[in-house]
C-alpha cells in the first residue's frame, strides 16, 4: 500500500538538519541581540573611576548627583573646559554633531538624501567658510580654551566603549570635533534666534508692495497699547485708516470669502510662537535683600534638551571661582547662571539684525547688479554637498558685496541678505567673560562686545543691584530704519560698520527696582532706532510679568517661579466680554451651538489656560476667528501676490483686530457681514462648528486635546515607532503664547531658573528632558517630571552619587 504524499513523515535526517538550522539561526539572532546590547551599553557615558585625559595640568574631579548634573573641580579654567568637553561628548555628541552640521548645511552626509533640500537652503550662508574666518580672529586666551575644549570632546568620544547609539543605527562613524565646529554651534543659534528678522521683513514688504500706503501703515504698526517697555517714549501705534483708499465697500475682488475654520496652530503669530522671559528684582525689594534674577528661555523641544547643566570651579584671583547654570553642548562657556557675584539670563531681543537688499540688475545683462561703485558681476561660488547613499550635489551660490542672493519679492525683484551672523565682528565668545564679571557694571560693559545673536541681558549682582543691556553687536544703519527692503545701489542706504559697544542701550539701577523683557519692544527713541524692529512680540506677556512683579511684596525665589508658571489668560478677558455681550444681544434658539458656547465661556471659565479647560480653547479659537474676520478682505491682494501668505506673519494682530472690532468702522467691514456683531457671531459659529465636528462632544474640546506637548529624539521623526524608547510621555500641558507660561506642542520653556547671586543654595532650576542623550542612561529623563509639574527643584547639584577622576596623561 502506498502512503499518500500529504501523509508522509519527514525523514529523521531532514528533520534533524532543519532543527540544527533553526537552532543556528536562533543562536545567531541571540548573538546579534547580545552584540547590540553590548554596543548600546558600551555607548553609555562613564560615571565612575579613573581615566586619563591628555593635556590636563592636574587631576579634575567630576561628581554627579541623582540627576546626573556634574560638578567639575579643576585646577584651571582650561582644565575645566577640557573636562566639560569630555562630558559633552560622552552625554551629547550626536546633538553636537547635528548642530554643527545644521549650521554648515551638512546633514545629508550623515542622514541621507531626505535632508538635501534643507542642506541646500542652509549652505547659502557658507557658514563653514565664515566660521574659519571667525576662528582665526579669536584672541589667544579664547583660542586656548577652545582648543582645550575640543581636545576634551575628542577624548570623551574616543573613551566611549562604542560609538553613540545614533551612529550604530545610521551605520556611520562620528567625525572628530574641530575648533571651527564650536563656531558653527554659535551660528546654529543665530539661525534659530535672529534670521527671523529677514523673514518678517520679506512678509511685511508684501503688504507695502501690494496695498495702499494707508493700509500698509495700519497693518504694520510699530507698537500697540498692550506693550510694557522699559523705556517710555512716543512710538507710532495703531491708527485705523479713514481715507477713500481704505473703504473696502469700494473694493471688488472675485472669489469666496475666507471664512473656513483655520488650523489653530496657524493662528499663532510667528513673533509669539516661541520667545523667552527674564526679569530681575533689586535687593531693596526682595525678602532676603539680595537681587533675584529669573530666566526661562523658550525654544523648540527635543531630546536631549538643548542645555546641559553644570557646576564648574577653578582657581581665580587668589580664590576659587564657581559658576553654575547651563552650558550649550558644542561650546565651552556657561550660557546663563551665576558666578557667585553676578547672575544673568537672556531673552531674544526681536531687534532687527538682518536686512534684505533690493538688487537692481542690469536690464542688458542679468549677471550684473548695481552698486555704489557701478555695475558688478554676481560672484558664483560652488558648494559641494555630500549625500550619504547618493552622489554629491553641487549648489551654485550667487554672492553680492552685501551677502548671498536670498529670495525674490512679490514684484519679481531679487533680494540679497545682509545679516550680522555673516560678519566676523559679530562672532566671538566674549560671553564667556561673564563667568568672572564681579558686578552689573562689568556685565553691561561686556555686553556690547559679545559676538552672538543679540539678546536682552538681564542681570543682578551680590550687592543687590540689577541691570539690562543688549548683549551682541548692533549694526550702524544709514539712510533708513531697516524695517523694509530697499535698494542699496546708490549708497544712500547701507550699514556703516557697528556701533561702539559703549554706546549701546543699557539700563542700570532702575528707579522702580524691577526689570523685565519678553521678546517685546523694550526701548523707545534713539535706542529703539538703533535696535530696529525685527518682529516684536505683542507685549501682553511682558505686561503680565510686569504687573505680576509689581504685585509682589518682598518676593523670594519661589514667588518668581510662580510668575514663570503664571497661566492666567488675561488677554482673553476682553474677547470673552465681547463674545458674551454680542451673544446676549442676538436671538438664538435654546438648543443652538451659540448658547452652548455662551454657557461654557460664562460658567466654566477659570481665567487660565488650564489643560482641562474647554472654555479656554473655545475663547482662544474665537479670538483667532475674529482676527480673520478683520484681516480676510484687506489682505486679498497679498494672497493673490503670494498664495501661501498668512496674516499670522503680520505684527500685533490681536491688538489691531481688537481696535477695529472695538471701534467698528463701517468702511472696514467686509461686504459678506451684515455688521460688526455679525463678524463676532460668525466667529462663534465657526468655532463651534469645528469644536463639534466629526461627532465630537463639546467636553472633549479641551485645551489638553490640542496642546499635546511632544518632546522626542529627532530619530522619532524618521521612525515613529522609536518613540517608545526615545520620547517623553506626550502630555496635555497648561500655558500658551500670551502669558508668562508659554507652552506649545513643540516649543516652550527650555529651562526655568531663579537665582540670587551669593545665595545659590536657594536657587531653583528645572528643564525638560535630562542630562544624557542616551535612552538607557538613568539621566535620560531625570528631572523631566519637575519641569512638567513646575516643581521648585534645586539649582545646586544634590548629594554625590558618582565620582569620576580625570588624570593628566600623555596618551
XYZ file of N, CA, C and O in Angstrom, residues 86-182:
388
model
N 34.834 66.796 27.509
C 34.778 65.346 27.714
C 33.354 64.913 28.057
O 32.821 63.956 27.488
N 32.715 65.630 28.985
C 31.354 65.290 29.401
C 30.342 65.518 28.274
O 29.438 64.705 28.063
N 30.475 66.630 27.578
C 29.558 66.896 26.468
C 29.596 65.770 25.442
O 28.559 65.322 24.941
N 30.796 65.312 25.106
C 30.909 64.247 24.112
C 30.298 62.954 24.617
O 29.625 62.236 23.866
N 30.542 62.636 25.894
C 30.034 61.388 26.436
C 28.512 61.376 26.516
O 27.871 60.358 26.258
N 27.922 62.502 26.846
C 26.470 62.570 27.043
C 25.712 63.050 25.804
O 24.548 62.702 25.617
N 26.341 63.889 24.943
C 25.552 64.616 23.944
C 26.203 64.721 22.558
O 25.885 65.640 21.809
N 27.101 63.824 22.185
C 27.857 64.093 20.966
C 26.963 64.169 19.731
O 27.181 65.011 18.851
N 25.975 63.320 19.623
C 25.128 63.360 18.427
C 24.396 64.692 18.323
O 24.255 65.251 17.220
N 23.929 65.228 19.437
C 23.308 66.559 19.436
C 24.290 67.595 18.906
O 23.931 68.453 18.084
N 25.538 67.530 19.386
C 26.558 68.466 18.923
C 26.790 68.324 17.422
O 26.941 69.326 16.695
N 26.811 67.093 16.957
C 27.043 66.831 15.533
C 25.932 67.429 14.681
O 26.181 68.063 13.646
N 24.676 67.258 15.112
C 23.562 67.825 14.349
C 23.639 69.347 14.316
O 23.303 69.976 13.297
N 24.063 69.955 15.418
C 24.146 71.422 15.457
C 25.198 71.934 14.480
O 24.950 72.879 13.719
N 26.381 71.331 14.485
C 27.415 71.830 13.563
C 27.023 71.552 12.113
O 27.246 72.394 11.234
N 26.455 70.369 11.875
C 26.057 70.035 10.510
C 24.881 70.902 10.051
O 24.802 71.281 8.875
N 23.964 71.193 10.976
C 22.828 72.030 10.619
C 23.267 73.413 10.176
O 22.752 73.964 9.193
N 24.225 74.001 10.901
C 24.713 75.322 10.524
C 25.483 75.282 9.208
O 25.354 76.180 8.372
N 26.278 74.230 9.014
C 27.121 74.143 7.823
C 26.371 73.633 6.599
O 26.906 73.697 5.486
N 25.146 73.107 6.783
C 24.435 72.512 5.667
C 25.045 71.183 5.259
O 25.252 70.916 4.080
N 25.321 70.343 6.249
C 25.991 69.060 6.001
C 25.227 67.891 6.611
O 25.805 66.857 6.930
N 23.937 68.031 6.772
C 23.137 66.966 7.371
C 22.994 65.766 6.436
O 22.938 64.620 6.885
N 22.931 66.008 5.132
C 22.730 64.915 4.177
C 23.869 63.905 4.217
O 23.655 62.720 3.959
N 25.064 64.374 4.527
C 26.207 63.471 4.562
C 26.064 62.440 5.663
O 26.644 61.353 5.584
N 25.267 62.752 6.669
C 25.048 61.824 7.774
C 23.724 61.077 7.633
O 23.663 59.857 7.830
N 22.662 61.785 7.274
C 21.317 61.221 7.296
C 20.886 60.681 5.942
O 20.189 59.669 5.851
N 21.279 61.361 4.861
C 20.895 60.888 3.547
C 20.137 61.914 2.725
O 19.977 63.075 3.136
N 19.638 61.523 1.546
C 19.016 62.468 0.600
C 17.804 63.198 1.143
O 17.453 64.255 0.618
N 17.141 62.663 2.155
C 15.946 63.317 2.673
C 16.197 64.706 3.210
O 15.258 65.506 3.328
N 17.437 65.029 3.531
C 17.754 66.350 4.075
C 18.539 67.212 3.087
O 19.077 68.249 3.475
N 18.585 66.793 1.831
C 19.325 67.577 0.847
C 18.708 68.955 0.644
O 19.424 69.963 0.543
N 17.384 69.036 0.599
C 16.731 70.334 0.418
C 17.072 71.266 1.577
O 17.337 72.464 1.369
N 17.082 70.724 2.786
C 17.449 71.526 3.953
C 18.890 72.004 3.836
O 19.196 73.177 4.102
N 19.781 71.113 3.439
C 21.185 71.492 3.287
C 21.370 72.574 2.229
O 22.170 73.508 2.400
N 20.652 72.457 1.131
C 20.788 73.462 0.065
C 20.358 74.842 0.566
O 20.943 75.859 0.184
N 19.343 74.873 1.392
C 18.900 76.148 1.958
C 19.943 76.708 2.919
O 20.291 77.898 2.871
N 20.470 75.854 3.801
C 21.418 76.306 4.817
C 22.791 76.637 4.225
O 23.480 77.550 4.704
N 23.171 75.914 3.189
C 24.515 76.094 2.642
C 24.712 77.485 2.041
O 25.841 77.951 1.869
N 23.597 78.164 1.734
C 23.714 79.504 1.150
C 24.454 80.469 2.060
O 25.031 81.454 1.603
N 24.452 80.182 3.373
C 25.165 81.060 4.309
C 26.673 80.853 4.263
O 27.423 81.694 4.769
N 27.112 79.718 3.731
C 28.549 79.390 3.680
C 29.190 79.553 5.057
O 30.263 80.134 5.217
N 28.495 79.012 6.052
C 28.951 79.218 7.421
C 30.283 78.527 7.727
O 31.016 78.982 8.601
N 30.589 77.436 7.049
C 31.885 76.824 7.348
C 33.024 77.754 6.945
O 34.007 77.908 7.681
N 32.900 78.422 5.818
C 33.913 79.392 5.403
C 33.955 80.567 6.372
O 35.027 81.037 6.781
N 32.784 81.056 6.769
C 32.731 82.190 7.682
C 33.268 81.801 9.057
O 33.899 82.603 9.746
N 32.998 80.558 9.471
C 33.476 80.098 10.777
C 34.995 80.025 10.808
O 35.627 80.328 11.839
N 35.608 79.639 9.708
C 37.071 79.622 9.644
C 37.635 81.021 9.883
O 38.639 81.186 10.596
N 36.999 82.026 9.297
C 37.466 83.402 9.481
C 37.272 83.860 10.918
O 38.142 84.529 11.498
N 36.135 83.521 11.508
C 35.884 83.905 12.901
C 36.859 83.215 13.849
O 37.320 83.812 14.828
N 37.180 81.967 13.559
C 38.132 81.234 14.389
C 39.505 81.907 14.355
O 40.166 82.064 15.400
N 39.927 82.321 13.177
C 41.236 82.965 13.046
C 41.306 84.287 13.793
O 42.395 84.734 14.177
N 40.162 84.913 14.024
C 40.130 86.226 14.681
C 40.036 86.143 16.203
O 40.091 87.166 16.882
N 39.879 84.940 16.771
C 39.742 84.821 18.224
C 41.031 85.239 18.924
O 42.127 84.946 18.446
N 40.926 85.891 20.091
C 42.134 86.202 20.862
C 42.794 84.938 21.390
O 42.151 83.882 21.499
N 44.062 85.032 21.747
C 44.852 83.862 22.119
C 44.268 83.131 23.320
O 44.231 81.894 23.345
N 43.788 83.877 24.354
C 43.275 83.198 25.554
C 42.004 82.414 25.247
O 41.773 81.332 25.792
N 41.177 82.948 24.339
C 39.946 82.243 23.984
C 40.261 81.024 23.115
O 39.628 79.968 23.249
N 41.244 81.169 22.241
C 41.629 80.033 21.405
C 42.216 78.909 22.266
O 41.994 77.726 21.995
N 42.937 79.266 23.321
C 43.484 78.247 24.220
C 42.366 77.435 24.857
O 42.428 76.194 24.916
N 41.321 78.126 25.330
C 40.197 77.414 25.939
C 39.463 76.567 24.900
O 39.035 75.438 25.192
N 39.306 77.104 23.705
C 38.601 76.372 22.655
C 39.370 75.106 22.262
O 38.777 74.040 22.059
N 40.683 75.224 22.168
C 41.492 74.049 21.848
C 41.403 73.004 22.959
O 41.342 71.796 22.689
N 41.397 73.461 24.220
C 41.278 72.524 25.340
C 39.922 71.830 25.311
O 39.821 70.614 25.506
N 38.875 72.598 25.039
C 37.533 72.022 24.960
C 37.467 70.989 23.836
O 36.935 69.880 24.020
N 38.013 71.328 22.676
C 37.984 70.420 21.528
C 38.707 69.112 21.843
O 38.206 68.016 21.525
N 39.871 69.215 22.472
C 40.614 68.011 22.843
C 39.819 67.162 23.819
O 39.809 65.925 23.742
N 39.119 67.824 24.751
C 38.285 67.093 25.696
C 37.134 66.375 25.012
O 36.799 65.240 25.358
N 36.520 67.039 24.033
C 35.428 66.400 23.288
C 35.919 65.126 22.615
O 35.295 64.054 22.729
N 37.023 65.218 21.920
C 37.504 64.054 21.177
C 37.971 62.938 22.098
O 37.785 61.750 21.778
N 38.531 63.296 23.249
C 38.909 62.266 24.215
C 37.668 61.592 24.790
O 37.625 60.358 24.953
N 36.648 62.371 25.092
C 35.405 61.801 25.616
C 34.745 60.875 24.620
O 34.213 59.820 24.973
N 34.773 61.264 23.344
C 34.208 60.408 22.294
C 35.013 59.124 22.157
O 34.450 58.021 22.057
N 36.347 59.233 22.167
C 37.200 58.063 21.998
C 37.070 57.075 23.153
O 37.228 55.854 22.959
N 36.799 57.574 24.357
C 36.776 56.699 25.519
C 35.423 56.015 25.741
O 35.291 55.205 26.658
N 34.434 56.317 24.926
C 33.209 55.532 24.977
C 33.507 54.102 24.542
O 34.329 53.875 23.640
N 32.828 53.147 25.161
C 33.046 51.751 24.793
C 32.573 51.427 23.397
O 33.003 50.441 22.790
N 31.671 52.247 22.858
C 31.181 52.105 21.493
C 30.722 53.481 21.033
O 30.446 54.363 21.841
N 30.646 53.664 19.737
C 30.184 54.962 19.231
C 28.757 55.222 19.712
O 27.997 54.277 19.956
N 28.346 56.490 19.859
C 26.985 56.782 20.300
C 25.945 56.022 19.483
O 26.118 55.792 18.283
N 24.854 55.638 20.140
C 23.910 54.688 19.535
C 23.335 55.181 18.210
O 22.985 54.386 17.336
N 23.220 56.509 18.040
C 22.664 57.014 16.787
C 23.504 56.593 15.592
O 22.972 56.293 14.510
N 24.822 56.571 15.764
C 25.700 56.186 14.653
C 25.616 54.687 14.382
O 25.798 54.249 13.231
N 25.336 53.911 15.432
C 25.126 52.479 15.224
C 23.899 52.250 14.345
O 23.920 51.430 13.417
N 22.812 53.005 14.626
C 21.594 52.850 13.829
C 21.778 53.368 12.404
O 21.216 52.809 11.460
N 22.549 54.441 12.264
C 22.778 55.010 10.930
C 23.881 54.279 10.165
O 24.071 54.527 8.972
N 24.631 53.424 10.882
C 25.788 52.728 10.309
C 26.792 53.740 9.755
O 27.274 53.645 8.636
N 27.075 54.734 10.587
C 28.042 55.774 10.268
C 29.058 55.878 11.408
O 28.777 55.497 12.540
N 30.191 56.459 11.104
C 31.195 56.747 12.116
C 31.154 58.242 12.450
O 31.073 59.072 11.540
N 31.195 58.594 13.725
C 31.229 60.026 14.064
C 32.563 60.643 13.656
O 33.610 60.000 13.749
N 32.507 61.869 13.180
C 33.722 62.584 12.805
C 34.239 63.377 13.990
O 33.447 63.903 14.789
N 35.546 63.491 14.152
C 36.100 64.218 15.305
C 35.611 65.658 15.346
O 35.248 66.254 14.327
N 35.628 66.201 16.531
C 35.282 67.606 16.730
C 36.479 68.473 16.394
O 37.627 68.099 16.650
N 36.213 69.635 15.803
C 37.272 70.590 15.493
C 36.913 71.945 16.094
O 35.728 72.239 16.318
N 37.908 72.798 16.365
C 37.592 74.115 16.948
C 36.566 74.899 16.138
O 35.706 75.574 16.700
N 36.619 74.781 14.812
C 35.686 75.530 13.982
C 34.250 75.072 14.207
O 33.287 75.842 13.992
N 34.073 73.835 14.676
C 32.720 73.334 14.915
C 32.041 74.065 16.061
O 30.801 74.150 16.101
N 32.819 74.571 17.005
C 32.227 75.357 18.081
C 31.712 76.692 17.545
O 30.665 77.186 17.987
